[in-house]
mmCIF file of C-alpha atoms in Angstrom:
data_model
loop_
_atom_site.group_PDB
_atom_site.id
_atom_site.type_symbol
_atom_site.label_atom_id
_atom_site.label_comp_id
_atom_site.label_asym_id
_atom_site.label_seq_id
_atom_site.Cartn_x
_atom_site.Cartn_y
_atom_site.Cartn_z
ATOM 1 C CA UNK A 14 68.158 25.488 109.092
ATOM 2 C CA UNK A 15 67.473 21.920 108.116
ATOM 3 C CA UNK A 16 67.144 22.741 104.411
ATOM 4 C CA UNK A 17 69.522 25.734 104.345
ATOM 5 C CA UNK A 18 68.046 29.149 103.376
ATOM 6 C CA UNK A 19 64.428 28.784 102.057
ATOM 7 C CA UNK A 20 62.608 31.193 99.794
ATOM 8 C CA UNK A 21 60.933 32.628 102.894
ATOM 9 C CA UNK A 22 64.327 33.190 104.566
ATOM 10 C CA UNK A 23 65.570 34.887 101.385
ATOM 11 C CA UNK A 24 62.485 37.136 101.408
ATOM 12 C CA UNK A 25 63.209 37.947 105.006
ATOM 13 C CA UNK A 26 66.766 39.018 104.166
ATOM 14 C CA UNK A 27 65.541 41.039 101.208
ATOM 15 C CA UNK A 28 63.145 42.822 103.479
ATOM 16 C CA UNK A 29 65.936 43.731 105.901
ATOM 17 C CA UNK A 30 68.170 44.697 102.963
ATOM 18 C CA UNK A 31 65.647 47.143 101.462
ATOM 19 C CA UNK A 32 65.070 48.918 104.822
ATOM 20 C CA UNK A 33 68.856 49.216 105.190
ATOM 21 C CA UNK A 34 69.130 50.603 101.641
ATOM 22 C CA UNK A 35 66.473 53.237 102.143
ATOM 23 C CA UNK A 36 68.104 54.373 105.453
ATOM 24 C CA UNK A 37 71.545 54.324 103.839
ATOM 25 C CA UNK A 38 70.505 56.454 100.926
ATOM 26 C CA UNK A 39 68.610 58.928 103.137
ATOM 27 C CA UNK A 40 71.250 59.589 105.755
ATOM 28 C CA UNK A 41 74.678 58.443 104.638
ATOM 29 C CA UNK A 42 75.125 61.703 102.738
ATOM 30 C CA UNK A 43 72.395 64.128 103.922
ATOM 31 C CA UNK A 44 73.418 66.803 101.469
ATOM 32 C CA UNK A 45 71.968 64.752 98.639
ATOM 33 C CA UNK A 46 68.470 65.399 100.068
ATOM 34 C CA UNK A 47 68.929 69.006 99.235
ATOM 35 C CA UNK A 48 68.571 70.050 102.882
ATOM 36 C CA UNK A 49 70.028 68.961 106.185
ATOM 37 C CA UNK A 50 67.419 70.902 108.248
ATOM 38 C CA UNK A 51 65.696 68.039 109.980
ATOM 39 C CA UNK A 52 65.601 66.694 113.473
ATOM 40 C CA UNK A 53 67.606 63.539 114.276
ATOM 41 C CA UNK A 54 66.815 61.741 117.517
ATOM 42 C CA UNK A 55 69.990 59.658 117.346
ATOM 43 C CA UNK A 56 72.202 62.665 116.813
ATOM 44 C CA UNK A 57 70.575 64.405 119.702
ATOM 45 C CA UNK A 58 71.005 61.535 122.138
ATOM 46 C CA UNK A 59 74.514 60.525 120.930
ATOM 47 C CA UNK A 60 77.139 62.476 118.974
ATOM 48 C CA UNK A 61 76.323 64.512 115.910
ATOM 49 C CA UNK A 62 77.066 61.936 113.280
ATOM 50 C CA UNK A 63 75.570 58.736 114.863
ATOM 51 C CA UNK A 64 72.729 58.662 112.299
ATOM 52 C CA UNK A 65 75.199 58.949 109.442
ATOM 53 C CA UNK A 66 77.456 56.308 110.789
ATOM 54 C CA UNK A 67 74.414 54.003 111.187
ATOM 55 C CA UNK A 68 73.652 54.738 107.489
ATOM 56 C CA UNK A 69 77.213 53.781 106.635
ATOM 57 C CA UNK A 70 76.734 50.525 108.493
ATOM 58 C CA UNK A 71 73.617 49.794 106.488
ATOM 59 C CA UNK A 72 75.642 49.771 103.281
ATOM 60 C CA UNK A 73 75.560 46.055 104.158
ATOM 61 C CA UNK A 74 72.338 46.017 102.106
ATOM 62 C CA UNK A 75 74.306 45.439 98.924
ATOM 63 C CA UNK A 76 76.314 42.444 100.305
ATOM 64 C CA UNK A 77 73.030 40.991 101.599
ATOM 65 C CA UNK A 78 71.524 41.141 98.107
ATOM 66 C CA UNK A 79 74.678 39.721 96.460
ATOM 67 C CA UNK A 80 74.929 36.829 98.958
ATOM 68 C CA UNK A 81 71.306 35.786 98.488
ATOM 69 C CA UNK A 82 71.687 35.980 94.714
ATOM 70 C CA UNK A 83 74.668 33.662 94.815
ATOM 71 C CA UNK A 84 73.041 31.281 97.300
ATOM 72 C CA UNK A 85 69.816 31.187 95.291
ATOM 73 C CA UNK A 86 71.426 30.488 91.903
ATOM 74 C CA UNK A 87 73.455 27.624 93.356
ATOM 75 C CA UNK A 88 70.291 26.181 94.992
ATOM 76 C CA UNK A 89 68.591 26.211 91.604
ATOM 77 C CA UNK A 90 71.247 24.289 89.873
ATOM 78 C CA UNK A 91 72.040 21.974 92.744
ATOM 79 C CA UNK A 92 69.167 19.774 91.579
ATOM 80 C CA UNK A 93 71.751 18.367 89.151
ATOM 81 C CA UNK A 94 74.502 16.189 90.781
ATOM 82 C CA UNK A 95 78.050 17.567 90.816
ATOM 83 C CA UNK A 96 79.319 14.956 88.323
ATOM 84 C CA UNK A 97 76.688 16.030 85.792
ATOM 85 C CA UNK A 98 77.802 19.701 86.128
ATOM 86 C CA UNK A 99 81.400 18.917 85.106
ATOM 87 C CA UNK A 100 80.510 18.918 81.377
ATOM 88 C CA UNK A 101 80.852 21.780 78.916
ATOM 89 C CA UNK A 102 77.169 21.184 78.066
ATOM 90 C CA UNK A 103 76.204 22.193 81.561
ATOM 91 C CA UNK A 104 77.938 25.500 81.096
ATOM 92 C CA UNK A 105 75.625 26.345 78.174
ATOM 93 C CA UNK A 106 72.659 25.195 80.247
ATOM 94 C CA UNK A 107 73.712 27.408 83.072
ATOM 95 C CA UNK A 108 74.021 30.382 80.756
ATOM 96 C CA UNK A 109 70.454 29.806 79.654
ATOM 97 C CA UNK A 110 69.434 30.039 83.353
ATOM 98 C CA UNK A 111 71.613 33.294 83.588
ATOM 99 C CA UNK A 112 69.753 34.833 80.654
ATOM 100 C CA UNK A 113 66.438 33.912 82.254
ATOM 101 C CA UNK A 114 67.412 35.508 85.557
ATOM 102 C CA UNK A 115 68.744 38.670 83.850
ATOM 103 C CA UNK A 116 65.577 38.989 81.788
ATOM 104 C CA UNK A 117 63.480 38.548 84.926
ATOM 105 C CA UNK A 118 65.165 41.599 86.475
ATOM 106 C CA UNK A 119 65.191 43.626 83.264
ATOM 107 C CA UNK A 120 61.416 43.227 82.863
ATOM 108 C CA UNK A 121 60.912 44.954 86.154
ATOM 109 C CA UNK A 122 63.576 47.509 85.358
ATOM 110 C CA UNK A 123 62.051 48.333 81.972
ATOM 111 C CA UNK A 124 58.571 48.812 83.580
ATOM 112 C CA UNK A 125 60.061 51.343 86.026
ATOM 113 C CA UNK A 126 62.079 52.908 83.225
ATOM 114 C CA UNK A 127 59.073 53.362 80.922
ATOM 115 C CA UNK A 128 57.034 55.036 83.729
ATOM 116 C CA UNK A 129 59.557 57.113 85.631
ATOM 117 C CA UNK A 130 62.011 58.341 82.966
ATOM 118 C CA UNK A 131 59.358 60.004 80.630
ATOM 119 C CA UNK A 132 57.950 61.487 83.833
ATOM 120 C CA UNK A 133 61.302 63.023 84.503
ATOM 121 C CA UNK A 134 61.479 64.480 80.914
ATOM 122 C CA UNK A 135 58.052 66.165 81.236
ATOM 123 C CA UNK A 136 57.931 67.282 84.900
ATOM 124 C CA UNK A 137 61.338 67.203 86.588
ATOM 125 C CA UNK A 138 63.881 68.723 84.135
ATOM 126 C CA UNK A 139 65.453 65.339 83.404
ATOM 127 C CA UNK A 140 67.592 66.035 80.307
ATOM 128 C CA UNK A 141 67.556 63.705 77.280
ATOM 129 C CA UNK A 142 70.827 61.975 76.327
ATOM 130 C CA UNK A 143 72.224 60.616 73.087
ATOM 131 C CA UNK A 144 70.844 57.405 71.494
ATOM 132 C CA UNK A 145 73.951 55.406 72.356
ATOM 133 C CA UNK A 146 73.896 56.436 76.026
ATOM 134 C CA UNK A 147 70.088 55.963 76.127
ATOM 135 C CA UNK A 148 70.421 52.396 74.831
ATOM 136 C CA UNK A 149 73.154 51.583 77.404
ATOM 137 C CA UNK A 150 70.864 52.905 80.139
ATOM 138 C CA UNK A 151 67.850 50.933 78.764
ATOM 139 C CA UNK A 152 69.975 47.727 78.916
ATOM 140 C CA UNK A 153 71.126 48.453 82.456
ATOM 141 C CA UNK A 154 74.695 48.985 81.402
ATOM 142 C CA UNK A 155 74.717 52.597 82.545
ATOM 143 C CA UNK A 156 72.907 54.612 85.230
ATOM 144 C CA UNK A 157 72.838 58.181 84.058
ATOM 145 C CA UNK A 158 69.188 58.614 84.930
ATOM 146 C CA UNK A 159 69.386 57.076 88.431
ATOM 147 C CA UNK A 160 72.704 56.605 90.196
ATOM 148 C CA UNK A 161 71.215 53.844 92.419
ATOM 149 C CA UNK A 162 70.667 51.630 89.374
ATOM 150 C CA UNK A 163 74.429 50.830 89.210
ATOM 151 C CA UNK A 164 73.712 47.407 90.768
ATOM 152 C CA UNK A 165 71.865 46.162 87.647
ATOM 153 C CA UNK A 166 75.177 45.930 85.784
ATOM 154 C CA UNK A 167 76.910 44.495 88.829
ATOM 155 C CA UNK A 168 74.240 41.789 89.185
ATOM 156 C CA UNK A 169 74.450 40.822 85.468
ATOM 157 C CA UNK A 170 78.272 40.583 85.708
ATOM 158 C CA UNK A 171 78.099 38.261 88.733
ATOM 159 C CA UNK A 172 75.575 36.024 87.011
ATOM 160 C CA UNK A 173 77.680 35.852 83.827
ATOM 161 C CA UNK A 174 80.700 34.680 85.873
ATOM 162 C CA UNK A 175 78.856 31.945 87.814
ATOM 163 C CA UNK A 176 78.691 29.222 85.066
ATOM 164 C CA UNK A 177 82.459 29.227 84.712
ATOM 165 C CA UNK A 178 82.880 29.263 88.496
ATOM 166 C CA UNK A 179 80.439 26.392 88.894
ATOM 167 C CA UNK A 180 82.224 24.401 86.161
ATOM 168 C CA UNK A 181 85.657 24.793 87.782
ATOM 169 C CA UNK A 182 84.287 24.082 91.276
ATOM 170 C CA UNK A 183 82.421 20.947 90.308
ATOM 171 C CA UNK A 184 85.457 19.540 88.422
ATOM 172 C CA UNK A 185 87.682 20.279 91.378
ATOM 173 C CA UNK A 186 85.290 18.663 93.865
ATOM 174 C CA UNK A 187 84.740 15.660 91.558
ATOM 175 C CA UNK A 188 88.569 15.249 91.251
ATOM 176 C CA UNK A 189 89.079 15.357 95.056
ATOM 177 C CA UNK A 190 86.247 12.901 95.674
ATOM 178 C CA UNK A 191 87.477 10.508 93.050
ATOM 179 C CA UNK A 192 91.231 10.561 93.569
ATOM 180 C CA UNK A 193 91.816 11.581 97.137
ATOM 181 C CA UNK A 194 88.844 10.929 99.450
ATOM 182 C CA UNK A 195 87.761 7.638 97.735
ATOM 183 C CA UNK A 196 91.280 6.256 97.445
ATOM 184 C CA UNK A 197 92.777 7.229 100.751
ATOM 185 C CA UNK A 198 91.534 6.368 104.204
ATOM 186 C CA UNK A 199 92.381 9.799 105.670
ATOM 187 C CA UNK A 200 91.556 11.718 102.496
ATOM 188 C CA UNK A 201 89.169 14.188 104.310
ATOM 189 C CA UNK A 202 91.803 14.850 106.939
ATOM 190 C CA UNK A 203 94.361 15.565 104.199
ATOM 191 C CA UNK A 204 92.035 18.153 102.575
ATOM 192 C CA UNK A 205 91.377 19.878 105.914
ATOM 193 C CA UNK A 206 95.136 19.961 106.693
ATOM 194 C CA UNK A 207 95.787 21.448 103.260
ATOM 195 C CA UNK A 208 93.224 24.126 103.795
ATOM 196 C CA UNK A 209 94.673 24.840 107.244
ATOM 197 C CA UNK A 210 98.215 25.156 105.957
ATOM 198 C CA UNK A 211 97.059 27.386 103.087
ATOM 199 C CA UNK A 212 95.609 29.698 105.714
ATOM 200 C CA UNK A 213 98.843 29.620 107.678
ATOM 201 C CA UNK A 214 100.833 30.361 104.525
ATOM 202 C CA UNK A 215 98.575 33.292 103.702
ATOM 203 C CA UNK A 216 98.847 34.675 107.288
ATOM 204 C CA UNK A 217 102.632 34.571 107.185
ATOM 205 C CA UNK A 218 103.122 35.869 103.692
ATOM 206 C CA UNK A 219 100.133 38.185 103.440
ATOM 207 C CA UNK A 220 102.416 41.107 102.692
ATOM 208 C CA UNK A 221 104.110 39.343 99.775
ATOM 209 C CA UNK A 222 103.690 40.834 96.295
ATOM 210 C CA UNK A 223 101.618 37.842 95.166
ATOM 211 C CA UNK A 224 98.870 38.817 97.607
ATOM 212 C CA UNK A 225 99.059 42.580 97.147
ATOM 213 C CA UNK A 226 96.431 42.563 94.383
ATOM 214 C CA UNK A 227 93.912 40.572 96.410
ATOM 215 C CA UNK A 228 94.398 42.633 99.510
ATOM 216 C CA UNK A 229 94.173 45.907 97.636
ATOM 217 C CA UNK A 230 90.918 44.843 95.917
ATOM 218 C CA UNK A 231 89.198 44.413 99.324
ATOM 219 C CA UNK A 232 88.628 48.132 99.141
ATOM 220 C CA UNK A 233 87.045 47.834 95.683
ATOM 221 C CA UNK A 234 83.356 47.467 96.281
ATOM 222 C CA UNK A 235 82.554 45.818 92.936
ATOM 223 C CA UNK A 236 85.195 43.115 93.620
ATOM 224 C CA UNK A 237 83.962 42.651 97.176
ATOM 225 C CA UNK A 238 80.316 42.345 96.116
ATOM 226 C CA UNK A 239 81.375 39.709 93.509
ATOM 227 C CA UNK A 240 83.318 37.901 96.201
ATOM 228 C CA UNK A 241 80.229 37.952 98.468
ATOM 229 C CA UNK A 242 78.123 36.534 95.604
ATOM 230 C CA UNK A 243 80.457 33.554 95.366
ATOM 231 C CA UNK A 244 80.659 33.160 99.143
ATOM 232 C CA UNK A 245 76.869 32.784 99.009
ATOM 233 C CA UNK A 246 77.273 30.284 96.191
ATOM 234 C CA UNK A 247 79.753 28.270 98.242
ATOM 235 C CA UNK A 248 77.533 28.308 101.328
ATOM 236 C CA UNK A 249 74.782 26.711 99.338
ATOM 237 C CA UNK A 250 77.157 24.337 97.485
ATOM 238 C CA UNK A 251 78.681 22.940 100.756
ATOM 239 C CA UNK A 252 75.406 23.324 102.822
ATOM 240 C CA UNK A 253 77.169 25.494 105.385
ATOM 241 C CA UNK A 254 73.925 26.750 106.952
ATOM 242 C CA UNK A 255 72.695 23.209 107.582
ATOM 243 C CA UNK A 256 75.566 22.541 109.979
ATOM 244 C CA UNK A 257 74.393 21.187 113.275
ATOM 245 C CA UNK A 258 70.671 21.091 112.345
ATOM 246 C CA UNK A 259 70.372 17.469 113.563
ATOM 247 C CA UNK A 260 72.228 18.072 116.819
ATOM 248 C CA UNK A 261 69.791 18.842 119.702
ATOM 249 C CA UNK A 262 72.626 20.388 121.870
ATOM 250 C CA UNK A 263 73.520 22.792 118.996
ATOM 251 C CA UNK A 264 69.888 23.757 118.580
ATOM 252 C CA UNK A 265 69.868 24.906 122.290
ATOM 253 C CA UNK A 266 72.759 27.223 121.848
ATOM 254 C CA UNK A 267 71.940 28.427 118.307
ATOM 255 C CA UNK A 268 70.098 31.615 119.430
ATOM 256 C CA UNK A 269 72.907 32.597 121.678
ATOM 257 C CA UNK A 270 75.492 31.882 119.015
ATOM 258 C CA UNK A 271 73.533 33.818 116.439
ATOM 259 C CA UNK A 272 73.305 36.847 118.804
ATOM 260 C CA UNK A 273 77.058 36.749 119.477
ATOM 261 C CA UNK A 274 77.831 36.459 115.720
ATOM 262 C CA UNK A 275 75.520 39.333 114.803
ATOM 263 C CA UNK A 276 76.763 41.606 117.597
ATOM 264 C CA UNK A 277 80.413 40.791 116.725
ATOM 265 C CA UNK A 278 80.085 41.273 112.985
ATOM 266 C CA UNK A 279 77.985 44.446 113.280
ATOM 267 C CA UNK A 280 80.536 45.772 115.790
ATOM 268 C CA UNK A 281 83.421 45.174 113.349
ATOM 269 C CA UNK A 282 81.509 46.960 110.606
ATOM 270 C CA UNK A 283 80.505 49.830 112.805
ATOM 271 C CA UNK A 284 83.988 50.593 114.130
ATOM 272 C CA UNK A 285 85.817 49.962 110.891
ATOM 273 C CA UNK A 286 83.550 51.869 108.494
ATOM 274 C CA UNK A 287 84.943 55.360 107.907
ATOM 275 C CA UNK A 288 82.750 56.446 104.978
ATOM 276 C CA UNK A 289 79.557 55.591 103.037
ATOM 277 C CA UNK A 290 81.238 53.149 100.664
ATOM 278 C CA UNK A 291 83.336 51.153 103.073
ATOM 279 C CA UNK A 292 83.251 47.395 102.332
ATOM 280 C CA UNK A 293 86.682 45.873 103.277
ATOM 281 C CA UNK A 294 85.392 43.117 105.619
ATOM 282 C CA UNK A 295 82.021 42.556 104.006
ATOM 283 C CA UNK A 296 83.153 39.376 102.174
ATOM 284 C CA UNK A 297 83.924 37.820 105.590
ATOM 285 C CA UNK A 298 81.052 39.016 107.712
ATOM 286 C CA UNK A 299 78.048 38.809 105.402
ATOM 287 C CA UNK A 300 77.356 35.040 105.780
ATOM 288 C CA UNK A 301 77.404 35.046 109.619
ATOM 289 C CA UNK A 302 75.204 38.166 109.625
ATOM 290 C CA UNK A 303 72.584 36.480 107.329
ATOM 291 C CA UNK A 304 72.713 33.294 109.357
ATOM 292 C CA UNK A 305 72.142 35.233 112.598
ATOM 293 C CA UNK A 306 69.380 37.416 111.211
ATOM 294 C CA UNK A 307 67.446 34.422 109.952
ATOM 295 C CA UNK A 308 67.816 32.550 113.268
ATOM 296 C CA UNK A 309 66.866 35.494 115.493
ATOM 297 C CA UNK A 310 64.051 36.903 113.392
ATOM 298 C CA UNK A 311 62.285 33.526 113.201
ATOM 299 C CA UNK A 312 61.716 33.768 116.943
ATOM 300 C CA UNK A 313 59.616 36.919 116.343
ATOM 301 C CA UNK A 314 56.843 35.816 113.925
ATOM 302 C CA UNK A 315 55.096 39.133 113.326
ATOM 303 C CA UNK A 316 58.478 40.742 112.486
ATOM 304 C CA UNK A 317 59.306 37.848 110.182
ATOM 305 C CA UNK A 318 56.022 38.149 108.274
ATOM 306 C CA UNK A 319 56.414 41.908 107.991
ATOM 307 C CA UNK A 320 59.974 41.653 106.574
ATOM 308 C CA UNK A 321 58.972 38.838 104.209
ATOM 309 C CA UNK A 322 56.218 40.996 102.842
ATOM 310 C CA UNK A 323 58.668 43.821 102.214
ATOM 311 C CA UNK A 324 61.094 41.321 100.701
ATOM 312 C CA UNK A 325 58.438 40.271 98.229
ATOM 313 C CA UNK A 326 58.350 43.777 96.790
ATOM 314 C CA UNK A 327 61.988 44.680 97.446
ATOM 315 C CA UNK A 328 63.125 44.771 93.799
ATOM 316 C CA UNK A 329 60.625 47.395 92.798
ATOM 317 C CA UNK A 330 61.312 49.320 96.088
ATOM 318 C CA UNK A 331 65.015 49.317 95.232
ATOM 319 C CA UNK A 332 64.369 50.581 91.694
ATOM 320 C CA UNK A 333 61.993 53.388 92.766
ATOM 321 C CA UNK A 334 62.900 54.565 96.220
ATOM 322 C CA UNK A 335 65.587 56.973 95.154
ATOM 323 C CA UNK A 336 62.996 58.919 93.102
ATOM 324 C CA UNK A 337 61.407 59.823 96.483
ATOM 325 C CA UNK A 338 64.763 60.306 98.231
ATOM 326 C CA UNK A 339 66.546 62.485 95.646
ATOM 327 C CA UNK A 340 65.231 62.937 92.175
ATOM 328 C CA UNK A 341 61.499 63.794 91.942
ATOM 329 C CA UNK A 342 59.779 63.939 95.313
ATOM 330 C CA UNK A 343 62.439 64.651 97.907
ATOM 331 C CA UNK A 344 60.459 67.810 98.954
ATOM 332 C CA UNK A 345 57.719 65.409 100.160
ATOM 333 C CA UNK A 346 60.214 63.527 102.333
ATOM 334 C CA UNK A 347 61.683 66.683 103.818
ATOM 335 C CA UNK A 348 58.308 67.804 104.944
ATOM 336 C CA UNK A 349 58.360 65.100 107.557
ATOM 337 C CA UNK A 350 61.039 67.128 109.378
ATOM 338 C CA UNK A 351 62.166 64.260 111.639
ATOM 339 C CA UNK A 352 64.586 61.607 110.332
ATOM 340 C CA UNK A 353 62.604 58.623 111.588
ATOM 341 C CA UNK A 354 59.426 59.899 110.038
ATOM 342 C CA UNK A 355 61.319 60.656 106.762
ATOM 343 C CA UNK A 356 62.524 57.032 106.746
ATOM 344 C CA UNK A 357 58.989 55.663 107.386
ATOM 345 C CA UNK A 358 57.458 57.939 104.735
ATOM 346 C CA UNK A 359 60.009 56.869 102.133
ATOM 347 C CA UNK A 360 59.456 53.227 102.951
ATOM 348 C CA UNK A 361 55.662 53.516 102.722
ATOM 349 C CA UNK A 362 55.780 55.466 99.347
ATOM 350 C CA UNK A 363 58.277 52.945 97.951
ATOM 351 C CA UNK A 364 56.190 49.991 99.150
ATOM 352 C CA UNK A 365 52.927 51.376 97.681
ATOM 353 C CA UNK A 366 54.721 52.120 94.372
ATOM 354 C CA UNK A 367 56.150 48.644 94.342
ATOM 355 C CA UNK A 368 52.739 47.088 95.058
ATOM 356 C CA UNK A 369 51.144 49.056 92.105
ATOM 357 C CA UNK A 370 53.981 48.144 89.787
ATOM 358 C CA UNK A 371 53.649 44.461 90.767
ATOM 359 C CA UNK A 372 49.907 44.648 89.892
ATOM 360 C CA UNK A 373 50.752 46.256 86.502
ATOM 361 C CA UNK A 374 53.354 43.628 85.811
ATOM 362 C CA UNK A 375 50.897 40.841 86.631
ATOM 363 C CA UNK A 376 48.244 42.414 84.356
ATOM 364 C CA UNK A 377 50.767 42.706 81.543
ATOM 365 C CA UNK A 378 51.882 39.110 81.985
ATOM 366 C CA UNK A 379 48.219 37.920 81.760
ATOM 367 C CA UNK A 380 47.709 40.079 78.700
ATOM 368 C CA UNK A 381 50.756 38.733 76.854
ATOM 369 C CA UNK A 382 49.796 35.161 77.785
ATOM 370 C CA UNK A 383 46.316 35.683 76.384
ATOM 371 C CA UNK A 384 47.737 37.173 73.139
ATOM 372 C CA UNK A 385 50.152 34.300 72.688
ATOM 373 C CA UNK A 386 47.482 31.560 73.057
#
């Protein structure tokens, strides 16, 4: 990855993430479908909960989204040198970017909201709520109408934290460059040694009270997803994915390394996950999983193009797929009778809906642009 993760790479990961999300929501808790009377090939070949455990594994979809969001936002602001981002003025500039990114998501959310929520009132026994709660739902601060919309609030919270994080990080890096690396011959060695000894210190005293809070929060999914967001930010900031891109020997072993990383990380997640919301190791395994997926998928061009196409429409697919899984049209999905066909049907319906919503959004954008001229 000579230039790190590109927009096409991000679309690829979004495509994988939305497929994982649909599978996760369909089969991680089959009772939510309203019926468990369908045929599962995986459960027939292996033990009776293999499909459910695979759905638990695919909870990784959320860390994938969070990582790419953090990576992307850092890539956008990295056009400005680190020294320029050390000022308070840059914090305000970054908050303007945050508002722009939040509004970008909310526009899509509002379009889905305006179409699907009135539909629920008229046809699917969706009950009206008070004006205060309605306003909170409209702003993405609550998810009473659709439980799978909880990530909107999580996404906004992560974005609102990033300008402060970037300010602290840039000042710290600037200080280290100016007063340690530039002044001392072995400054870089000193920094690496310091990081190493901090790791040793943590390993020895990990059970100390000072670390109890951090360790306990690794079971808190909102904390973990925020951590993953900033891991993505750091991977972009320090160009982690560009490591070895100029080394021909590394290029030869990269596919093998990517396969080992993917197999190992997925194995850890598979054997450690004991329920649908497990996330304890996600902050540590998401980056190598994304690196491996991008490397390996790019060797299969048709698959890459397919996933990138899905990734292009993944936001609308995320916002609407649960209406097919649970709320309005689950009886359509259950008619497929076989789990793999249920998954394919939900994906197709979500994609077609996302495609139509994208066309509507584009038409509205052109209309507003014409009116404002």
